Coordinates of C-alpha atoms in Angstrom, one line a residue:
M1 CA 57.3 -79.4 -26.2
L2 CA 58.6 -77.1 -23.7
T3 CA 59.5 -78.3 -20.0
T4 CA 60.1 -75.8 -18.1
T5 CA 63.0 -72.1 -18.3
N6 CA 66.0 -70.8 -17.3
P7 CA 66.7 -67.3 -16.6
S8 CA 66.8 -66.6 -20.6
P9 CA 64.7 -68.9 -22.6
L10 CA 61.5 -66.7 -22.3
Q11 CA 62.6 -63.8 -21.1
G12 CA 60.5 -60.4 -21.3
G13 CA 61.5 -57.2 -23.3
K14 CA 64.6 -54.9 -21.6
E15 CA 64.3 -51.2 -21.0
Q16 CA 65.4 -49.2 -23.5
H17 CA 67.3 -46.0 -23.6
Q18 CA 67.4 -43.5 -26.4
Y19 CA 70.9 -43.8 -28.2
T20 CA 73.6 -42.6 -24.4
S21 CA 70.7 -40.5 -22.7
D22 CA 68.0 -41.1 -19.9
G23 CA 64.7 -40.7 -22.2
E24 CA 62.8 -44.2 -22.4
P25 CA 61.0 -45.2 -25.5
L26 CA 57.2 -46.8 -24.3
F27 CA 57.8 -50.0 -23.4
R28 CA 56.4 -52.9 -25.3
Q29 CA 56.7 -56.1 -24.9
E30 CA 58.1 -59.1 -26.7
A31 CA 55.7 -60.8 -28.8
Y32 CA 56.7 -64.7 -27.8
M33 CA 56.5 -63.2 -24.0
H34 CA 53.1 -61.4 -24.6
Y35 CA 51.2 -64.5 -26.5
L36 CA 52.1 -66.9 -23.2
F37 CA 52.1 -64.7 -20.2
G38 CA 50.7 -60.9 -20.8
V39 CA 52.8 -59.4 -19.1
Q40 CA 53.0 -55.7 -19.9
E41 CA 56.1 -54.5 -17.7
N42 CA 59.5 -54.8 -18.8
D43 CA 62.2 -56.9 -17.2
W44 CA 60.1 -60.3 -16.3
F45 CA 60.9 -63.3 -17.2
G46 CA 58.3 -66.2 -17.2
A47 CA 58.1 -70.5 -17.7
L48 CA 56.0 -73.5 -18.4
C49 CA 56.7 -77.0 -16.7
V50 CA 54.6 -79.4 -19.7
K51 CA 55.1 -81.8 -16.5
T52 CA 53.0 -80.6 -14.1
G53 CA 51.7 -77.8 -16.6
K54 CA 51.7 -74.7 -14.2
S55 CA 53.0 -71.7 -15.4
Y56 CA 55.3 -69.3 -13.6
L57 CA 57.0 -65.6 -13.9
F58 CA 59.7 -64.1 -12.2
A59 CA 59.4 -60.1 -11.8
P60 CA 62.4 -57.5 -10.7
R61 CA 62.9 -56.6 -7.5
L62 CA 62.4 -52.7 -7.5
P63 CA 64.2 -50.7 -5.2
D64 CA 61.4 -48.4 -2.7
S65 CA 61.5 -45.2 -4.3
Y66 CA 60.5 -47.0 -7.6
A67 CA 57.1 -45.9 -6.4
V68 CA 58.1 -42.6 -5.7
W69 CA 58.6 -41.8 -9.5
M70 CA 57.0 -44.7 -10.9
G71 CA 53.3 -45.9 -8.8
K72 CA 52.7 -49.7 -6.5
L73 CA 55.1 -51.4 -5.7
K74 CA 52.9 -54.5 -6.0
S75 CA 53.7 -57.8 -3.5
L76 CA 53.7 -61.3 -5.8
E77 CA 50.0 -62.0 -4.8
E78 CA 49.5 -59.2 -6.1
W79 CA 51.1 -59.7 -9.9
R80 CA 50.4 -63.4 -9.5
A81 CA 47.1 -62.5 -9.2
K82 CA 46.9 -59.8 -12.3
Y83 CA 48.3 -62.2 -14.6
G84 CA 46.6 -65.6 -13.6
V85 CA 49.9 -67.8 -13.1
D86 CA 50.4 -70.5 -10.6
A87 CA 52.9 -68.6 -9.0
V88 CA 55.1 -65.4 -8.9
H89 CA 58.9 -65.5 -7.8
W90 CA 61.2 -62.9 -8.1
V91 CA 64.3 -62.5 -11.1
D92 CA 66.8 -63.1 -8.2
E93 CA 65.4 -66.0 -7.1
M94 CA 64.3 -67.8 -10.5
A95 CA 67.3 -69.7 -11.0
D96 CA 66.7 -72.0 -7.5
V97 CA 63.0 -72.4 -8.4
I98 CA 64.1 -73.8 -11.3
R99 CA 66.5 -76.0 -10.2
G100 CA 63.6 -76.4 -7.2
L101 CA 62.0 -78.8 -10.5
Q102 CA 64.7 -80.7 -11.7
P103 CA 64.3 -80.7 -14.9
P104 CA 65.6 -83.1 -17.2
C105 CA 66.1 -79.8 -19.3
L106 CA 65.5 -76.3 -21.1
H107 CA 63.3 -76.5 -24.0
V108 CA 65.0 -72.6 -25.6
L109 CA 63.8 -69.6 -28.1
H110 CA 66.2 -70.4 -30.6
G111 CA 65.3 -70.0 -33.9
K112 CA 65.2 -67.2 -37.4
N113 CA 62.1 -64.6 -37.9
T114 CA 61.5 -65.0 -41.7
D115 CA 60.3 -62.3 -42.3
S116 CA 63.3 -60.1 -40.5
G117 CA 65.6 -62.6 -41.5
L118 CA 66.9 -61.8 -37.4
D119 CA 68.1 -64.5 -35.3
V120 CA 66.3 -65.1 -31.8
L121 CA 69.9 -66.0 -29.9
P122 CA 69.7 -68.9 -27.3
P123 CA 70.0 -67.8 -23.4
A124 CA 72.8 -67.4 -21.4
A125 CA 73.6 -70.4 -19.8
P126 CA 71.2 -71.7 -17.0
P127 CA 71.7 -73.1 -13.8
P128 CA 74.8 -75.6 -13.8
G129 CA 73.9 -79.5 -15.3
I130 CA 70.7 -78.3 -17.0
P131 CA 70.8 -79.0 -20.5
L132 CA 69.6 -76.7 -23.1
E133 CA 67.5 -78.1 -26.5
Q134 CA 67.1 -75.4 -28.5
Q135 CA 65.5 -76.9 -31.0
H136 CA 61.7 -78.1 -31.0
L137 CA 60.9 -74.4 -28.7
F138 CA 60.8 -71.5 -31.4
P139 CA 58.9 -73.5 -34.3
A140 CA 55.9 -75.0 -31.7
L141 CA 55.6 -71.3 -30.6
T142 CA 55.9 -70.0 -33.8
E143 CA 52.9 -71.9 -34.9
C144 CA 50.9 -71.3 -32.6
R145 CA 50.9 -67.8 -33.2
V146 CA 50.0 -68.3 -36.9
F147 CA 46.7 -69.5 -36.1
K148 CA 45.1 -66.6 -33.5
T149 CA 42.5 -67.9 -31.0
P150 CA 38.9 -66.4 -31.2
E151 CA 40.4 -64.2 -28.2
E152 CA 42.6 -62.9 -30.6
V153 CA 40.6 -62.3 -32.7
E154 CA 38.6 -60.6 -31.7
V155 CA 41.1 -58.2 -30.3
I156 CA 42.3 -57.9 -34.3
R157 CA 38.9 -57.0 -35.1
Y158 CA 38.8 -54.5 -32.0
A159 CA 41.6 -52.5 -33.7
N160 CA 40.2 -52.2 -37.0
A161 CA 37.0 -50.7 -35.8
V162 CA 39.0 -48.3 -34.6
G163 CA 41.7 -47.7 -37.0
S164 CA 38.5 -48.2 -39.5
A165 CA 36.8 -45.7 -37.9
A166 CA 40.2 -43.2 -38.1
H167 CA 40.9 -43.8 -41.3
A168 CA 36.5 -42.3 -42.3
A169 CA 38.3 -39.7 -40.2
M170 CA 41.0 -38.9 -42.1
M171 CA 38.6 -39.0 -45.1
R172 CA 36.5 -36.4 -44.2
S173 CA 39.1 -33.9 -43.2
C174 CA 41.1 -34.4 -46.1
R175 CA 41.1 -30.9 -48.9
P176 CA 43.9 -29.8 -51.0
G177 CA 46.4 -27.5 -48.8
L178 CA 46.5 -29.7 -45.8
M179 CA 50.5 -31.3 -45.1
E180 CA 50.4 -34.9 -45.1
Y181 CA 51.3 -35.2 -42.0
Q182 CA 47.6 -33.5 -41.2
L183 CA 46.5 -36.5 -42.1
E184 CA 48.4 -38.7 -39.8
A185 CA 47.3 -36.7 -36.4
T186 CA 44.5 -36.7 -37.3
F187 CA 44.8 -40.5 -38.0
L188 CA 46.5 -41.0 -34.6
H189 CA 44.3 -38.4 -32.4
H190 CA 41.3 -40.7 -33.4
C191 CA 42.5 -43.7 -32.2
Y192 CA 43.7 -42.6 -29.1
S193 CA 41.1 -40.2 -28.1
Q194 CA 38.3 -42.8 -29.2
G195 CA 39.4 -46.2 -28.5
G196 CA 41.9 -45.9 -26.1
C197 CA 44.9 -47.4 -29.0
R198 CA 47.0 -45.8 -27.2
S199 CA 50.3 -46.4 -30.4
A200 CA 50.5 -46.9 -33.9
M201 CA 51.1 -50.0 -35.0
Y202 CA 54.1 -49.2 -37.1
T203 CA 55.4 -45.4 -38.5
P204 CA 52.3 -44.4 -40.4
I205 CA 52.3 -44.0 -43.9
A206 CA 50.4 -41.0 -45.8
A207 CA 51.2 -40.3 -48.8
S208 CA 50.0 -37.9 -51.4
G209 CA 51.4 -37.0 -55.6
P210 CA 54.1 -39.0 -56.1
N211 CA 54.7 -39.5 -53.0
A212 CA 51.8 -42.9 -53.2
A213 CA 54.9 -45.1 -55.0
I214 CA 56.8 -45.2 -52.5
L215 CA 56.0 -48.4 -50.7
H216 CA 57.5 -47.3 -47.3
Y217 CA 56.9 -43.7 -47.4
G218 CA 57.0 -41.9 -44.0
H219 CA 60.2 -42.4 -42.2
A220 CA 62.5 -40.6 -40.2
G221 CA 64.2 -39.3 -44.0
A222 CA 60.3 -38.2 -45.4
P223 CA 58.4 -37.4 -42.8
N224 CA 54.7 -37.0 -44.2
D225 CA 56.0 -33.7 -45.5
R226 CA 54.6 -33.1 -48.6
Q227 CA 51.5 -30.8 -49.4
M228 CA 48.5 -32.0 -50.6
C229 CA 47.4 -30.7 -54.1
D230 CA 44.3 -30.0 -56.0
G231 CA 44.1 -33.4 -57.8
D232 CA 46.5 -35.8 -56.3
L233 CA 46.1 -39.3 -54.7
A234 CA 46.7 -40.0 -50.9
L235 CA 47.7 -43.1 -50.0
L236 CA 47.3 -43.5 -46.1
D237 CA 48.7 -46.8 -44.7
C238 CA 48.0 -46.6 -40.9
G239 CA 47.6 -49.1 -38.1
C240 CA 46.8 -49.0 -34.5
E241 CA 47.7 -51.0 -31.7
Y242 CA 45.8 -52.3 -28.6
Y243 CA 46.8 -54.7 -26.0
V244 CA 50.0 -55.7 -28.6
Y245 CA 47.3 -56.9 -31.3
G246 CA 46.7 -54.5 -34.3
S247 CA 45.7 -53.5 -37.5
D248 CA 47.1 -52.6 -40.9
I249 CA 45.0 -51.2 -42.7
T250 CA 45.3 -48.9 -46.3
T251 CA 42.6 -46.1 -48.0
T252 CA 43.6 -44.6 -51.6
W253 CA 41.0 -41.7 -52.5
P254 CA 41.5 -38.3 -54.1
V255 CA 42.3 -35.1 -51.9
N256 CA 40.1 -33.1 -53.8
G257 CA 37.2 -35.7 -52.5
K258 CA 36.2 -37.1 -56.8
F259 CA 38.7 -38.3 -58.6
T260 CA 39.2 -38.5 -62.2
P261 CA 39.3 -40.4 -65.1
Q262 CA 42.2 -41.6 -64.3
Q263 CA 42.0 -42.1 -61.4
R264 CA 39.0 -43.7 -61.3
G265 CA 40.1 -46.4 -63.6
V266 CA 43.3 -47.9 -61.4
Y267 CA 41.8 -47.9 -58.2
E268 CA 38.7 -49.7 -60.1
A269 CA 41.5 -52.4 -61.2
V270 CA 43.0 -52.9 -57.9
M271 CA 39.7 -53.0 -56.3
T272 CA 38.6 -55.7 -58.7
A273 CA 41.9 -57.4 -57.3
H274 CA 41.3 -56.9 -53.6
R275 CA 37.3 -58.0 -54.2
D276 CA 38.5 -61.2 -56.4
V277 CA 41.2 -62.3 -54.2
L278 CA 38.5 -62.0 -51.5
A279 CA 36.0 -64.1 -52.5
A280 CA 38.9 -66.5 -53.5
M281 CA 40.2 -67.4 -50.0
K282 CA 39.3 -69.6 -48.0
P283 CA 41.2 -73.5 -47.0
G284 CA 43.1 -75.2 -48.7
V285 CA 43.7 -72.3 -51.6
S286 CA 47.8 -71.5 -52.2
W287 CA 48.9 -67.9 -51.3
L288 CA 51.2 -68.1 -54.4
S289 CA 48.0 -68.7 -56.4
M290 CA 45.9 -65.4 -55.0
Q291 CA 49.3 -63.4 -55.4
E292 CA 48.5 -64.7 -59.6
L293 CA 45.1 -63.7 -59.0
A294 CA 45.8 -59.9 -58.3
Y295 CA 48.3 -59.5 -60.6
R296 CA 45.9 -60.8 -63.4
R297 CA 43.1 -58.0 -62.5
I298 CA 45.5 -55.4 -62.1
L299 CA 47.1 -56.1 -65.6
E300 CA 44.0 -56.5 -67.1
G301 CA 42.9 -52.6 -65.9
L302 CA 45.9 -51.4 -67.2
A303 CA 44.5 -53.5 -69.9
A304 CA 41.9 -51.5 -71.0
A305 CA 43.2 -48.4 -69.6
G306 CA 45.3 -48.6 -72.8
L307 CA 48.7 -48.5 -70.7
L308 CA 49.2 -52.1 -71.9
A309 CA 48.4 -53.7 -75.3
G310 CA 50.6 -56.3 -78.0
G311 CA 50.1 -59.8 -76.1
S312 CA 47.3 -61.0 -73.4
V313 CA 47.6 -60.7 -70.0
D314 CA 48.9 -64.8 -70.3
D315 CA 51.9 -62.3 -72.1
Y316 CA 52.1 -60.4 -69.7
L317 CA 52.9 -62.0 -66.7
A318 CA 55.3 -64.2 -68.7
A319 CA 56.9 -60.8 -69.3
E320 CA 56.9 -60.1 -65.1
L321 CA 54.2 -56.7 -65.8
G322 CA 53.0 -57.8 -62.7
A323 CA 56.0 -57.0 -60.4
L324 CA 56.6 -54.2 -62.5
F325 CA 53.5 -52.8 -61.5
M326 CA 53.2 -53.9 -58.1
P327 CA 56.7 -55.1 -56.8
H328 CA 55.2 -56.5 -53.3
G329 CA 53.8 -59.4 -52.0
L330 CA 50.0 -59.6 -51.3
G331 CA 49.7 -59.8 -47.7
H332 CA 51.6 -61.1 -44.8
F333 CA 50.6 -62.5 -41.4
L334 CA 49.7 -60.2 -38.2
G335 CA 49.1 -60.4 -35.5
L336 CA 51.2 -59.2 -31.9
N337 CA 53.5 -58.2 -35.3
T338 CA 52.6 -55.9 -38.5
H339 CA 54.9 -59.0 -40.1
D340 CA 53.5 -61.8 -38.1
V341 CA 56.1 -64.4 -37.7
G342 CA 55.1 -68.1 -38.8
G343 CA 55.4 -67.2 -42.9
Y344 CA 58.1 -69.5 -44.1
P345 CA 58.2 -72.8 -41.5
P346 CA 61.0 -75.3 -41.9
A347 CA 58.2 -77.8 -43.8
G348 CA 56.7 -75.0 -45.5
P349 CA 56.6 -74.0 -49.4
A350 CA 60.4 -72.5 -50.1
R351 CA 59.8 -68.9 -51.6
S352 CA 59.8 -68.4 -54.4
A353 CA 62.4 -66.6 -57.1
R354 CA 60.3 -65.3 -59.5
P355 CA 59.8 -61.4 -59.5
G356 CA 56.8 -59.8 -57.6
F357 CA 56.5 -63.5 -55.4
S358 CA 59.8 -63.6 -54.3
R359 CA 58.3 -60.4 -51.9
L360 CA 55.5 -62.4 -50.1
R361 CA 56.2 -62.6 -46.8
T362 CA 54.0 -66.6 -46.9
A363 CA 53.8 -69.3 -49.7
R364 CA 51.9 -71.7 -47.3
L365 CA 48.3 -72.7 -48.2
L366 CA 45.2 -70.8 -46.4
Q367 CA 43.7 -72.7 -43.4
P368 CA 41.7 -71.3 -40.3
G369 CA 42.5 -68.9 -38.0
M370 CA 45.0 -67.4 -40.4
V371 CA 44.9 -63.7 -40.0
I372 CA 46.1 -62.2 -43.2
T373 CA 46.1 -58.8 -45.3
V374 CA 45.1 -58.6 -48.4
E375 CA 46.8 -55.1 -50.2
P376 CA 46.7 -55.6 -54.2
G377 CA 48.6 -52.3 -55.6
C378 CA 49.6 -50.7 -59.0
Y379 CA 52.2 -48.0 -59.1
F380 CA 53.3 -45.2 -61.6
N381 CA 57.5 -45.7 -60.2
P382 CA 59.9 -43.9 -62.6
V383 CA 62.5 -46.2 -61.2
L384 CA 61.0 -49.2 -62.0
L385 CA 58.7 -48.2 -65.7
L386 CA 61.5 -45.7 -66.9
P387 CA 64.0 -49.0 -67.3
A388 CA 61.2 -51.4 -68.4
L389 CA 60.4 -48.9 -71.3
E390 CA 64.3 -50.0 -72.5
D391 CA 63.6 -53.4 -71.8
P392 CA 63.0 -55.6 -75.1
V393 CA 61.2 -58.2 -73.8
Q394 CA 58.8 -55.6 -71.3
S395 CA 58.9 -52.7 -73.4
K396 CA 57.0 -54.0 -76.0
Y397 CA 54.3 -54.7 -73.5
L398 CA 53.8 -51.2 -72.4
V399 CA 52.4 -48.1 -74.3
R400 CA 55.3 -45.6 -73.1
D401 CA 53.5 -42.5 -74.2
V402 CA 50.3 -43.3 -72.1
V403 CA 52.9 -44.7 -69.1
M404 CA 54.4 -42.0 -69.1
S405 CA 51.0 -39.8 -68.4
Y406 CA 50.7 -41.9 -65.4
L407 CA 54.2 -41.3 -63.8
Q408 CA 52.7 -38.4 -61.0
L409 CA 49.7 -40.4 -60.0
G410 CA 51.8 -42.8 -57.9
G411 CA 50.1 -45.5 -56.2
V412 CA 46.9 -46.7 -55.4
R413 CA 47.2 -50.1 -52.4
L414 CA 43.7 -51.1 -51.2
E415 CA 44.6 -53.7 -47.7
D416 CA 42.4 -55.7 -45.5
N417 CA 42.9 -57.6 -42.8
V418 CA 41.2 -60.5 -42.9
V419 CA 40.6 -64.0 -41.3
V420 CA 40.3 -67.0 -42.7
T421 CA 37.5 -69.1 -41.9
E422 CA 36.6 -72.5 -42.1
G423 CA 33.9 -71.8 -45.2
G424 CA 36.2 -69.0 -46.8
A425 CA 37.3 -65.6 -45.0
E426 CA 36.3 -62.6 -43.2
S427 CA 37.1 -59.3 -43.5
L428 CA 37.8 -57.1 -40.5
T429 CA 38.5 -53.7 -41.9
R430 CA 35.3 -51.5 -42.3
V431 CA 36.1 -48.8 -44.3
P432 CA 34.4 -46.7 -47.4
R433 CA 35.9 -49.0 -50.2
S434 CA 33.9 -48.3 -53.5
V435 CA 34.5 -45.0 -55.5
E436 CA 31.3 -44.2 -55.1
E437 CA 31.1 -44.8 -51.0
V438 CA 34.4 -42.7 -51.1
E439 CA 33.1 -39.4 -52.6
R440 CA 30.2 -40.3 -50.5
V441 CA 31.7 -39.8 -47.0
M442 CA 34.5 -37.6 -48.3
A443 CA 31.7 -35.0 -49.3
G444 CA 30.1 -35.8 -45.4
G445 CA 28.8 -39.0 -45.6
D446 CA 28.3 -41.0 -42.6
W447 CA 30.4 -44.8 -41.8
P448 CA 29.2 -46.9 -41.4
Q449 CA 25.6 -46.4 -43.2

């Protein structure tokens, strides 16, 4: 429970600079501050009083010169009307306002983000004489963020609609000879020009050929700069942001518009995993069991394609072949952050130590209101496969010559954003998924039909 706050416990994001320059990256509000107050500007503070139910914001007192460079200076009443709180004061008045509320204590954010492993540190000392309580606010707000309101779901649905259309636009524009970054540019242009989504939710991954086996390709050291070739697969993991909420969508398709038999076999194995997980999702289902279901379907597909032999799917799972071909978790919470908070609450299931399962960003039972990604994948990464071919446990199930023939394929990942409902689950993502849909859209067909 939150009684009130002091100058730090609910502190908005600060103005940032690029190293020692005066360049300023586009500001993005700190997620907890946005969740409670929706403030878009930097260097603000917020407070709630549980006793009275009143909400307070504290704005920086800016100099008159701000209006010349950045725009009109708003009055406190204008700010109050914009954000719908009970009162707005200047930051330099905050200590006096808090003392006037006479709180018995201040509940402050203090905890660990289980995705990043980074600590949310307690604030600086409050006004003298007011004790800090550091145990309850962080887990309470984090748990609130796990369960999206209908309004939050609608914003995420919109980001999915824009992002889905942008993925279809990339499919239509793709052809051999283009650079990977040209697909990235198509996505970013469509999201902003057609949907008003100014920013990507994360750095876009536009991977082709063997790059598609690199899970977080697209970073500064590998900036989507390969020329795509006839016969390549392209794996596009791109999402957009709207009102700080976002989408996280992955599609995979043949650069020339037609799947080869080899590509189609892997794609349909992943598609089967994707479809069956969506069908099995409902309240009470363990996310760990969904990871195993995805592994089963992918391993069944690989066995049918001749890459695995000499055992049953249970044998392959016991040898941890699932993690060999899909070394990441099946999905993560999505909301104000791409990897949203609350995956491992203090009283929740602990992280598994098993290969592959240990990469899951949550092990919780599904509940209505959760928004989570479903993103099974199958990759042919030599960093993992070549040692496995020499491993006595795993190699006995791997058909060496066939596995080696897939090393240039890269990988396939299919990712939807899914809200858990009372009776099951609903995908918010609307992209071409079947082989027939992908090939039809790449040939110029309409989407959606």
